[in-house]
């Protein structure tokens, strides 16, 4: 144990040795792809201390023993939910929503697509649903013709607590704070406001399909997507994981389809088929439009 962690441990309810920290971060990495460097020790402690209390444990040694035992499988779900960072917002990085409106409007006028009448969006790492409901509200208000097609938004995340919030579609009214006025209208048109809460309306909820999916695992979806949002997720992964994911997204996009990444996730060397179109906005080559 380093001197600084000894000093911190004196103030802590549970001691967390360097060996235990290494074991936990190794497990988190293999389960989720999330990299937790040494500077994340306080964060990991803070997020797991409550779980130790709930389990009636006295130490991280007991917790690590649990993760080595036959009951580990059950516990890894709690571990993953505790470790993921779920910060999100309605209409976060709003330039992506302007680009989505333009692209979907163009598709809605494409004769081949008018015949086909399908439109698919994937919000990968959707957290508690603000991102996919932002997409649904925008499409319902601004591109209603595409919503009359077989249009679906797949919303996936690893964290089961976040997916449950998303499925319920109920948010505190302060989620509106900071949402730009033109997007606030889209959102308010698609929710009921009651007792300081926003409840997403049925038509928006019907468009969004929440599913648990670990991005590191196989993806069961058969078809390709017109648009993929994977924002503020790649930052938690190491370089090889990021690169592999981006090339898998590229395969999952229809030619001409869009990939939106988070503000600090610009690609140094994107796959050959992916061209930078605007700020963290990539387009798959080969599209007609
Ligand atoms: C910071 S949130 C981003 C939410 C939203 N995309 C946004 O930009 O507002 C990151 C999300 O990625 C999810 N996540 C992290 N690792 C994952 C993995 N391996 N598979 C699926 N989701 C993962 C987390 O659970 C979390 O909800």
mmCIF file of N, CA and C and ligand atoms in Angstrom, residues 31-34 80 84-89 92-93 123-128 130-131 156-159 162 213-217 229-233 235-237 245 262, ligand 1:
data_model
loop_
_atom_site.group_PDB
_atom_site.id
_atom_site.type_symbol
_atom_site.label_atom_id
_atom_site.label_comp_id
_atom_site.label_asym_id
_atom_site.label_seq_id
_atom_site.Cartn_x
_atom_site.Cartn_y
_atom_site.Cartn_z
ATOM 1 N N UNK A 31 -15.132 -6.875 -17.435
ATOM 2 C CA UNK A 31 -16.593 -6.948 -17.571
ATOM 3 C C UNK A 31 -17.157 -5.863 -18.488
ATOM 4 N N UNK A 32 -16.546 -4.671 -18.437
ATOM 5 C CA UNK A 32 -17.185 -3.521 -19.095
ATOM 6 C C UNK A 32 -16.318 -2.814 -20.135
ATOM 7 N N UNK A 33 -15.007 -3.020 -20.073
ATOM 8 C CA UNK A 33 -14.094 -2.256 -20.934
ATOM 9 C C UNK A 33 -13.663 -0.946 -20.284
ATOM 10 N N UNK A 34 -14.287 -0.597 -19.153
ATOM 11 C CA UNK A 34 -13.985 0.678 -18.499
ATOM 12 C C UNK A 34 -12.618 0.607 -17.816
ATOM 13 N N UNK A 80 -21.120 -3.585 -11.682
ATOM 14 C CA UNK A 80 -21.179 -2.854 -12.952
ATOM 15 C C UNK A 80 -22.083 -1.619 -12.811
ATOM 16 N N UNK A 84 -20.454 2.299 -13.476
ATOM 17 C CA UNK A 84 -20.693 3.080 -14.694
ATOM 18 C C UNK A 84 -21.009 4.534 -14.334
ATOM 19 N N UNK A 85 -20.552 5.426 -15.178
ATOM 20 C CA UNK A 85 -20.851 6.855 -15.012
ATOM 21 C C UNK A 85 -21.981 7.162 -15.976
ATOM 22 N N UNK A 86 -23.096 7.650 -15.441
ATOM 23 C CA UNK A 86 -24.322 7.725 -16.244
ATOM 24 C C UNK A 86 -24.761 9.151 -16.588
ATOM 25 N N UNK A 87 -23.891 10.106 -16.371
ATOM 26 C CA UNK A 87 -24.268 11.498 -16.612
ATOM 27 C C UNK A 87 -24.815 11.690 -18.031
ATOM 28 N N UNK A 88 -25.976 12.313 -18.123
ATOM 29 C CA UNK A 88 -26.585 12.543 -19.433
ATOM 30 C C UNK A 88 -27.514 13.741 -19.326
ATOM 31 N N UNK A 89 -28.053 14.166 -20.452
ATOM 32 C CA UNK A 89 -28.928 15.343 -20.457
ATOM 33 C C UNK A 89 -29.789 15.289 -21.707
ATOM 34 N N UNK A 92 -28.244 17.061 -25.165
ATOM 35 C CA UNK A 92 -26.828 17.326 -24.912
ATOM 36 C C UNK A 92 -26.123 17.424 -26.267
ATOM 37 N N UNK A 93 -25.188 18.331 -26.404
ATOM 38 C CA UNK A 93 -24.443 18.540 -27.666
ATOM 39 C C UNK A 93 -25.436 18.682 -28.825
ATOM 40 N N UNK A 123 -29.145 4.333 -30.062
ATOM 41 C CA UNK A 123 -28.484 5.111 -29.018
ATOM 42 C C UNK A 123 -27.712 4.095 -28.168
ATOM 43 N N UNK A 124 -26.401 4.015 -28.404
ATOM 44 C CA UNK A 124 -25.555 2.999 -27.752
ATOM 45 C C UNK A 124 -24.916 3.628 -26.518
ATOM 46 N N UNK A 125 -25.277 3.123 -25.343
ATOM 47 C CA UNK A 125 -24.845 3.772 -24.097
ATOM 48 C C UNK A 125 -25.823 4.890 -23.792
ATOM 49 N N UNK A 126 -27.119 4.488 -23.718
ATOM 50 C CA UNK A 126 -28.212 5.474 -23.660
ATOM 51 C C UNK A 126 -28.452 5.996 -22.246
ATOM 52 N N UNK A 127 -27.795 5.405 -21.249
ATOM 53 C CA UNK A 127 -27.988 5.778 -19.851
ATOM 54 C C UNK A 127 -29.476 5.738 -19.502
ATOM 55 N N UNK A 128 -30.005 6.800 -18.862
ATOM 56 C CA UNK A 128 -31.389 6.757 -18.351
ATOM 57 C C UNK A 128 -32.436 7.210 -19.374
ATOM 58 N N UNK A 130 -32.487 9.905 -21.647
ATOM 59 C CA UNK A 130 -32.632 11.282 -22.137
ATOM 60 C C UNK A 130 -32.221 11.402 -23.611
ATOM 61 N N UNK A 131 -31.156 10.682 -24.002
ATOM 62 C CA UNK A 131 -30.695 10.765 -25.395
ATOM 63 C C UNK A 131 -31.728 10.166 -26.371
ATOM 64 N N UNK A 156 -29.650 1.137 -25.921
ATOM 65 C CA UNK A 156 -28.991 0.064 -25.161
ATOM 66 C C UNK A 156 -28.029 0.632 -24.137
ATOM 67 N N UNK A 157 -27.900 -0.094 -23.060
ATOM 68 C CA UNK A 157 -26.923 0.241 -22.026
ATOM 69 C C UNK A 157 -26.621 -1.041 -21.259
ATOM 70 N N UNK A 158 -25.545 -0.963 -20.483
ATOM 71 C CA UNK A 158 -25.146 -2.093 -19.650
ATOM 72 C C UNK A 158 -25.829 -2.020 -18.293
ATOM 73 N N UNK A 159 -26.118 -0.814 -17.854
ATOM 74 C CA UNK A 159 -26.578 -0.567 -16.486
ATOM 75 C C UNK A 159 -28.095 -0.778 -16.383
ATOM 76 N N UNK A 162 -30.273 2.146 -15.006
ATOM 77 C CA UNK A 162 -30.519 3.226 -15.970
ATOM 78 C C UNK A 162 -31.599 2.811 -16.970
ATOM 79 N N UNK A 213 -27.403 -4.273 -23.282
ATOM 80 C CA UNK A 213 -26.379 -4.777 -24.202
ATOM 81 C C UNK A 213 -25.014 -4.300 -23.730
ATOM 82 N N UNK A 214 -24.112 -5.257 -23.575
ATOM 83 C CA UNK A 214 -22.718 -4.900 -23.292
ATOM 84 C C UNK A 214 -22.043 -4.681 -24.637
ATOM 85 N N UNK A 215 -21.543 -3.495 -24.871
ATOM 86 C CA UNK A 215 -20.961 -3.167 -26.177
ATOM 87 C C UNK A 215 -19.758 -4.038 -26.518
ATOM 88 N N UNK A 216 -19.140 -4.640 -25.499
ATOM 89 C CA UNK A 216 -17.974 -5.496 -25.757
ATOM 90 C C UNK A 216 -18.378 -6.869 -26.289
ATOM 91 N N UNK A 217 -19.653 -7.220 -26.085
ATOM 92 C CA UNK A 217 -20.102 -8.559 -26.488
ATOM 93 C C UNK A 217 -20.619 -8.551 -27.924
ATOM 94 N N UNK A 229 -25.830 6.903 -32.362
ATOM 95 C CA UNK A 229 -25.292 7.816 -31.346
ATOM 96 C C UNK A 229 -24.474 6.955 -30.381
ATOM 97 N N UNK A 230 -23.196 7.242 -30.228
ATOM 98 C CA UNK A 230 -22.439 6.590 -29.141
ATOM 99 C C UNK A 230 -21.607 7.700 -28.507
ATOM 100 N N UNK A 231 -22.258 8.456 -27.651
ATOM 101 C CA UNK A 231 -21.633 9.688 -27.158
ATOM 102 C C UNK A 231 -21.281 9.552 -25.680
ATOM 103 N N UNK A 232 -20.064 9.968 -25.381
ATOM 104 C CA UNK A 232 -19.584 9.968 -23.988
ATOM 105 C C UNK A 232 -19.564 8.561 -23.398
ATOM 106 N N UNK A 233 -19.209 7.610 -24.219
ATOM 107 C CA UNK A 233 -19.071 6.211 -23.799
ATOM 108 C C UNK A 233 -17.632 5.762 -24.072
ATOM 109 N N UNK A 235 -14.943 7.349 -24.154
ATOM 110 C CA UNK A 235 -13.915 7.965 -23.277
ATOM 111 C C UNK A 235 -13.510 7.056 -22.113
ATOM 112 N N UNK A 236 -14.375 6.134 -21.754
ATOM 113 C CA UNK A 236 -14.057 5.266 -20.606
ATOM 114 C C UNK A 236 -13.213 4.055 -21.011
ATOM 115 N N UNK A 237 -13.017 3.860 -22.318
ATOM 116 C CA UNK A 237 -12.347 2.651 -22.800
ATOM 117 C C UNK A 237 -10.904 2.928 -23.221
ATOM 118 N N UNK A 245 -14.551 -0.838 -31.460
ATOM 119 C CA UNK A 245 -15.971 -0.454 -31.428
ATOM 120 C C UNK A 245 -16.329 0.421 -32.614
ATOM 121 N N UNK A 262 -19.145 11.658 -28.723
ATOM 122 C CA UNK A 262 -19.152 12.745 -27.736
ATOM 123 C C UNK A 262 -18.100 13.806 -28.032
HETATM 124 C C1 LIG B 1 -21.866 9.094 -19.600
HETATM 125 S S1 LIG B 1 -23.126 7.987 -20.104
HETATM 126 C C2 LIG B 1 -23.523 8.648 -21.701
HETATM 127 C C3 LIG B 1 -25.017 8.791 -21.920
HETATM 128 C C4 LIG B 1 -25.421 9.430 -23.233
HETATM 129 N N1 LIG B 1 -24.918 8.687 -24.370
HETATM 130 C C5 LIG B 1 -24.994 10.867 -23.293
HETATM 131 O O1 LIG B 1 -24.015 11.196 -23.984
HETATM 132 O O2 LIG B 1 -25.624 11.707 -22.650
HETATM 133 C C6 LIG B 1 -22.180 6.510 -20.509
HETATM 134 C C7 LIG B 1 -23.040 5.250 -20.522
HETATM 135 O O3 LIG B 1 -22.286 4.180 -21.112
HETATM 136 C C8 LIG B 1 -22.664 2.987 -20.460
HETATM 137 N N2 LIG B 1 -21.629 1.956 -20.650
HETATM 138 C C9 LIG B 1 -20.373 1.922 -20.148
HETATM 139 N N3 LIG B 1 -19.746 0.809 -20.519
HETATM 140 C C10 LIG B 1 -20.603 0.113 -21.295
HETATM 141 C C11 LIG B 1 -20.528 -1.131 -21.992
HETATM 142 N N4 LIG B 1 -19.435 -1.889 -21.971
HETATM 143 N N5 LIG B 1 -21.613 -1.520 -22.688
HETATM 144 C C12 LIG B 1 -22.734 -0.764 -22.722
HETATM 145 N N6 LIG B 1 -22.873 0.416 -22.094
HETATM 146 C C13 LIG B 1 -21.811 0.847 -21.383
HETATM 147 C C14 LIG B 1 -22.831 3.396 -19.013
HETATM 148 O O4 LIG B 1 -23.639 2.495 -18.292
HETATM 149 C C15 LIG B 1 -23.438 4.798 -19.128
HETATM 150 O O5 LIG B 1 -24.836 4.800 -18.971
#
